Coordinates of C-alpha atoms in Angstrom, one line a residue:
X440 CA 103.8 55.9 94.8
X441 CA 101.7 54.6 97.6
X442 CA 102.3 58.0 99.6
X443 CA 101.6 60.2 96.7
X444 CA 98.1 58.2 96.1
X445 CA 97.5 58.9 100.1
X446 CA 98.0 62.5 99.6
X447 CA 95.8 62.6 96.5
X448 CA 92.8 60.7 98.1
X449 CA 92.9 63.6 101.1
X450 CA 91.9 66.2 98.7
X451 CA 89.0 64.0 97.9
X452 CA 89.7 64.5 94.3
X453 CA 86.5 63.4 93.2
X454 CA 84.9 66.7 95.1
X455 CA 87.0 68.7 93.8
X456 CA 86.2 67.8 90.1
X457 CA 82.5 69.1 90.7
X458 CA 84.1 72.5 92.4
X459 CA 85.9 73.4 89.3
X460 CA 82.7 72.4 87.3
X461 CA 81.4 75.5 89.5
X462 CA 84.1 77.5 88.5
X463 CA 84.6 77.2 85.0
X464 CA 81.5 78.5 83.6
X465 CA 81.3 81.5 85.9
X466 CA 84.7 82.7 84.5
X467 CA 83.7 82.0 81.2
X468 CA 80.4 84.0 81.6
X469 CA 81.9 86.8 83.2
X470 CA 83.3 87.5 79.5
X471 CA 81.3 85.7 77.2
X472 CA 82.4 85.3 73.8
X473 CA 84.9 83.3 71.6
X474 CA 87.4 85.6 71.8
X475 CA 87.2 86.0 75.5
X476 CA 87.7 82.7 76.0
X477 CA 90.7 82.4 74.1
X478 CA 92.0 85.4 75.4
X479 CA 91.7 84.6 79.4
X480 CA 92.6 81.2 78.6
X481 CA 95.6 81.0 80.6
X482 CA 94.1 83.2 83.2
X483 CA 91.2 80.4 83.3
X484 CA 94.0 77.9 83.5
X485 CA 96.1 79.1 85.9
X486 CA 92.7 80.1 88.2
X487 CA 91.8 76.2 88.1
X488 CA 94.8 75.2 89.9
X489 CA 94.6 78.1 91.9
X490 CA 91.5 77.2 93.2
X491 CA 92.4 73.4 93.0
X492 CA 95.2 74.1 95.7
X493 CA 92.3 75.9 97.9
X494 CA 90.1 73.0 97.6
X495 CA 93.0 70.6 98.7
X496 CA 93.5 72.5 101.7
X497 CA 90.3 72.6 102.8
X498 CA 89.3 68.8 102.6
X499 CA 92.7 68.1 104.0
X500 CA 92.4 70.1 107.0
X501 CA 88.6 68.3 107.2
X502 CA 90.2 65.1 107.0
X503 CA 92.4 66.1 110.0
X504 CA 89.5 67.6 111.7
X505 CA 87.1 64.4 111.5
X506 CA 90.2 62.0 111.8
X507 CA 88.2 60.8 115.2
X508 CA 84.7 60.5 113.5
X509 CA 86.1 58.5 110.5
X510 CA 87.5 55.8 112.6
X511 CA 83.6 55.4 113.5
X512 CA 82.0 56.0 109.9
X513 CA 82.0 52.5 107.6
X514 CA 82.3 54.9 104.3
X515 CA 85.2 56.9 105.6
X516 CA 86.9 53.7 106.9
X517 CA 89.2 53.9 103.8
X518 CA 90.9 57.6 103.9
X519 CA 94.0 57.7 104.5
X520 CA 94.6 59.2 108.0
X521 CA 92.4 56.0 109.2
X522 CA 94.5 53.5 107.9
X523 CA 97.8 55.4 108.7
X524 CA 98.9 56.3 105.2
X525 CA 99.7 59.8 106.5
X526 CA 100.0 60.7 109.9
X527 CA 97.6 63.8 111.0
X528 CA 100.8 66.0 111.5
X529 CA 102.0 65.3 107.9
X530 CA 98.7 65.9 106.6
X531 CA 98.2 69.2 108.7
X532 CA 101.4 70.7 107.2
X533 CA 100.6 69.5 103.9
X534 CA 96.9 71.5 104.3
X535 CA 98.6 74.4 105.7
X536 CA 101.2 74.7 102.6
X537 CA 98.3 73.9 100.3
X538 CA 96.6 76.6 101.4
X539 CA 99.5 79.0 101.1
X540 CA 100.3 78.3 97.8
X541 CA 97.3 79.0 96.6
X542 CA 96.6 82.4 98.0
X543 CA 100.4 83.2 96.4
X544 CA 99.0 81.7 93.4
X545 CA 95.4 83.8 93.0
X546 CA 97.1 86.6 94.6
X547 CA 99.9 87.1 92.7
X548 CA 100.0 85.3 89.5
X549 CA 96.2 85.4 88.7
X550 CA 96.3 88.9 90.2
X551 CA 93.2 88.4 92.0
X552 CA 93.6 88.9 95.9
X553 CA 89.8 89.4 95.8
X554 CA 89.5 85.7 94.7
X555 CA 92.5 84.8 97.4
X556 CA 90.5 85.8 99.9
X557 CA 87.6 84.1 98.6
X558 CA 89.8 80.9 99.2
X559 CA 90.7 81.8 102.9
X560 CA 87.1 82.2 103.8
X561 CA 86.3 79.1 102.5
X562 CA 88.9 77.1 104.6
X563 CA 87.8 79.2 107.6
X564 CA 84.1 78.6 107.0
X565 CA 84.8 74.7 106.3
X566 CA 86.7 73.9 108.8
X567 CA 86.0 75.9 111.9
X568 CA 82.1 76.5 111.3
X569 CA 81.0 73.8 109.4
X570 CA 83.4 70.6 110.7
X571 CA 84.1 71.7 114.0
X572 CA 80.5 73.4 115.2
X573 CA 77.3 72.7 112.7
X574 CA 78.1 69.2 112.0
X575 CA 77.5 67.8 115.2
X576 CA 75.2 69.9 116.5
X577 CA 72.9 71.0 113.8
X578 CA 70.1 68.8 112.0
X579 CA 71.0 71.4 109.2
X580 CA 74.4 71.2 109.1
X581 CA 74.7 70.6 105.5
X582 CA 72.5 73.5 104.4
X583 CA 74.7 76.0 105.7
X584 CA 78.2 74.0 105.5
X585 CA 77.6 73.8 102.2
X586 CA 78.3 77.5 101.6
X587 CA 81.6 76.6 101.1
X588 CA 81.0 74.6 98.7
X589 CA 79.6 77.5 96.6
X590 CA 83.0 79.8 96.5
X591 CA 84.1 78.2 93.2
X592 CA 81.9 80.4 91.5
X593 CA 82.8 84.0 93.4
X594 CA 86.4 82.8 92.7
X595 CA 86.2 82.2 89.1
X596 CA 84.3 85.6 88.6
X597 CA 86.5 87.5 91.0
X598 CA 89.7 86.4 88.4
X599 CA 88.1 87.6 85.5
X600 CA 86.6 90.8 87.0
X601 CA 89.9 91.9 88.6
X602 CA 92.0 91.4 85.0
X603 CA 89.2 92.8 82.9
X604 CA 89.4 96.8 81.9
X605 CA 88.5 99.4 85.0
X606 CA 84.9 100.0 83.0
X607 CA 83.6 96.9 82.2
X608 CA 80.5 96.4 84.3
X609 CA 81.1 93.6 87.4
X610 CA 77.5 92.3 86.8
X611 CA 78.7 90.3 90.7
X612 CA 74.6 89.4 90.5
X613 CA 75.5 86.4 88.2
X614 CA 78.3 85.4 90.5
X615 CA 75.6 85.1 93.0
X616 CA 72.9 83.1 91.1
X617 CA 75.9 81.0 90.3
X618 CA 76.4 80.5 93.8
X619 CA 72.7 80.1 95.1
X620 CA 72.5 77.3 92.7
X621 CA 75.2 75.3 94.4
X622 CA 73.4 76.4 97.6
X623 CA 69.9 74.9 96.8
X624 CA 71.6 72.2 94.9
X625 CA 73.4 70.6 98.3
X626 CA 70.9 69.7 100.4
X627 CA 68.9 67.5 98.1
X628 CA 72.5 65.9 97.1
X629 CA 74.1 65.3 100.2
X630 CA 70.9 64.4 101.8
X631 CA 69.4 61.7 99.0
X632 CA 73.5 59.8 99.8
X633 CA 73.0 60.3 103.7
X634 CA 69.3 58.1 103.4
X635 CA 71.2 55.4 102.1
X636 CA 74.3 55.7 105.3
X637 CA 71.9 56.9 107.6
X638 CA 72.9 54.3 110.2
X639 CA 76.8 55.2 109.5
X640 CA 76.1 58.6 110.4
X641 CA 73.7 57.1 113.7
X642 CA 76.6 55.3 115.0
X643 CA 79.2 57.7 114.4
X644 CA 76.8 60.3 116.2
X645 CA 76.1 62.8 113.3
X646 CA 72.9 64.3 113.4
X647 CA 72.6 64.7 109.5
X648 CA 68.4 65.4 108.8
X649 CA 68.0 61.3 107.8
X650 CA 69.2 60.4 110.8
X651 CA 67.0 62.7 113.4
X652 CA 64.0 62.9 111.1
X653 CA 61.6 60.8 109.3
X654 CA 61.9 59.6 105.3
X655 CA 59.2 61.4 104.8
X656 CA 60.4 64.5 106.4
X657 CA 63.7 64.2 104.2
X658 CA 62.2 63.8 101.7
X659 CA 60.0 66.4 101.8
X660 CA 62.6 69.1 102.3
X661 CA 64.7 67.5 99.1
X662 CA 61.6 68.3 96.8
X663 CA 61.7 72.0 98.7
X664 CA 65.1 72.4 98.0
X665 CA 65.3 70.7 94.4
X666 CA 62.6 73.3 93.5
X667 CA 65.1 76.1 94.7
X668 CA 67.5 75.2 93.2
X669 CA 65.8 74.7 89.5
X670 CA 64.3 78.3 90.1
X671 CA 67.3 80.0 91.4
X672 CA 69.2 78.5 87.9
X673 CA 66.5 80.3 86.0
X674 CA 66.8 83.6 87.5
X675 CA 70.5 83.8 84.8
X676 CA 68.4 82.8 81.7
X677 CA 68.1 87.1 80.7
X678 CA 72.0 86.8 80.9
X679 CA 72.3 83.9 78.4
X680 CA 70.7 82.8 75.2
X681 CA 68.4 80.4 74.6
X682 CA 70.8 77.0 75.0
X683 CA 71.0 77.6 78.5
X684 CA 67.0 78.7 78.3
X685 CA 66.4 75.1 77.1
X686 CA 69.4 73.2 79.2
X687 CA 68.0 74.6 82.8
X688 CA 64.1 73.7 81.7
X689 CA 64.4 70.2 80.6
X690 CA 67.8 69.3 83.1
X691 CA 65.2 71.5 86.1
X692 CA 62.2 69.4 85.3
X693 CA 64.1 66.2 85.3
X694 CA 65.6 67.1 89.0
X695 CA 62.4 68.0 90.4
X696 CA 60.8 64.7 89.1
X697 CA 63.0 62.2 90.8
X698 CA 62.7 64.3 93.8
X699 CA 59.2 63.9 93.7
X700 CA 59.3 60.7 92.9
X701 CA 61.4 60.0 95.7
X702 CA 58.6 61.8 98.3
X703 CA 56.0 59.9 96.6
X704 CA 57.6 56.5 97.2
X705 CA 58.5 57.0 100.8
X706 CA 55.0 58.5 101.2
X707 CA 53.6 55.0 99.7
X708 CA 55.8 52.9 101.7
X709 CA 57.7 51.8 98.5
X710 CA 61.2 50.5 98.6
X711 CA 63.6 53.7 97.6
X712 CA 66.3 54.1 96.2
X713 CA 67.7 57.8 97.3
X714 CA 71.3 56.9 95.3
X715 CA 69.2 57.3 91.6
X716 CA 68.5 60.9 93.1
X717 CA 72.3 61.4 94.7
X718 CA 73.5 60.3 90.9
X719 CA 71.3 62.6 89.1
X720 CA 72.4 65.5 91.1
X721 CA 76.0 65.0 89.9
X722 CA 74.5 64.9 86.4
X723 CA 72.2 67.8 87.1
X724 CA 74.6 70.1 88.2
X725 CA 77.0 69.3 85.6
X726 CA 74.8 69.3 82.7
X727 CA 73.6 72.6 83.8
X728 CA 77.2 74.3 83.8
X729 CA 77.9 72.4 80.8
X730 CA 75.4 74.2 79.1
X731 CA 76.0 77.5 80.4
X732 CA 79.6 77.4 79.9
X733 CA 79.2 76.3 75.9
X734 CA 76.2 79.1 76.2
X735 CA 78.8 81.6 77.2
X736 CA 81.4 80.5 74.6
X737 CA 79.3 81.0 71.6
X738 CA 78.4 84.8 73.3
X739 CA 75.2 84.2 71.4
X740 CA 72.6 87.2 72.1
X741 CA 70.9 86.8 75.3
X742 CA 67.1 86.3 76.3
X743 CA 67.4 89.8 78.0
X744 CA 68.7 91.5 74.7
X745 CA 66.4 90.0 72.5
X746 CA 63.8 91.2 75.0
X747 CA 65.1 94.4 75.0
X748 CA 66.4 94.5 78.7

């Protein structure tokens, strides 16, 4: 049991949960509507562990990757490869078949090689650009590393798209808001939790923005990027109704407040606390997709019919 938890904790499960939050409403608006639902609901389904498989790989392999750097790193003290649960062979075969499986499984029983792919070029991208190159060289590493993190969203629309009928329009320009979201969304996330491990990442040698700039620096390019990302999740509203129309304004405005609240208390020489920030963004992100995905499910006319678009 021990061995199974091991191998469950180097998928970094909890990551993964927030993935499939990405993916789920972008397969359910690629068809919205009831019926839709209920009619792609295995396909849905069966895409979710697809992609669940993908994930595994990829944090697996990172976890091999940064087995060296983890060793260093007080929050990564606890995986598994550090305190020998798994040797890095073990876990390197175990990436490897994760990986496979789940190409077999979006390939061929999803019948979506499109979103297969999808899933190689996020290992690729995770591992070999982000791990291996940006992260120890780059200031912005997590701004661009966190492209990966945005495939969820092309996978889950590439599913639907390749099982719907030949002349149903692709409408791929949701796909991509989806994914711009997650894009603006990860550096005001990933950044707010590094202020608080800033000196984990100083010993271990990561140059992560808190650790190579100033707290007001940081937290002038999370209010940037918050403010991205709240505009890039409006630029979907003419493709949904109006609960997604109020969900995006009120979760948006909220987000961009604690950012700026943030900037304003390092800018005052206030004692911080970044983690309120790191903790919305969880509930941000998922309050957001929550609302699209129930927006989608209802298929109730959207802001661009009733405008006449």
């Amino acid at each position: 049991m021990e061995t199974i938890k091991a191998y469950v904790a180097l998928t970094k499960p909890r990551i993964i949960e927030l993935l499939l939050v990405a993916a789920i409403p972008a397969m359910l608006q690629a068809q919205r509507g009831f019926e839709a639902v209920s009619d792609n609901i295995w396909l849905i389904l069966s895409t979710l562990f697809g992609g669940w498989m993908g994930a595994a790989a990829a944090h697996t392999f990172n976890n091999v990757v940064d087995y060296d750097l983890d060793q260093k790193m007080q929050r990564t003290r606890a995986r598994p490869l550090v305190r020998a649960k798994i040797s890095k062979r073990n876990a390197a075969i175990f990436a490897w078949i994760m990986l496979a499986l789940s190409i077999f499984w979006l390939g061929v029983i999803a019948n979506s090689w499109l979103a297969a792919f999808f899933v190689i070029l996020t290992n690729l991208f995770y591992v070999f650009v982000y791990t291996k190159f940006l992260k120890m060289r780059n200031a912005q590493n997590i701004v661009w590393g966190g492209l990966a993190g945005c495939m969820p969203a092309m996978v889950g629309w590439a599913v639907i798209k390749d099982n719907a009928s030949a002349d149903e329009p692709g409408q791929w320009w949701q796909a991509i808001v989806l994914f711009l979201i997650i894009f603006f969304w990860t550096p005001p996330h990933t950044w707010a939790l590094a202020m608080k491990y800033k000196e984990d990442y100083r010993r271990a040698g990561v140059p992560m923005l808190p650790v190579v700039a100033s707290d007001q620096e940081v937290t002038r390019q999370i209010v940037w990027y918050t403010i991205g990302t709240v505009i890039v999740s409006w630029l979907i509203v003419p493709a949904t109704s109006w609960i997604y129309l109020v969900v995006g304004v009120i979760s948006g405005a909220a987000f961009l407040w604690m950012a700026i609240r943030l900037h304003q208390g390092v800018k005052s020489g206030q004692t911080v606390k970044p983690m309120r920030l790191f903790i919305y963004s969880n509930n941000y992100l998922s309050v957001l997709f929550i609302g699209l995905s129930i927006d989608a499910v209802l298929g109730w006319q959207t802001v661009g019919e009733a405008l006449g678009f």
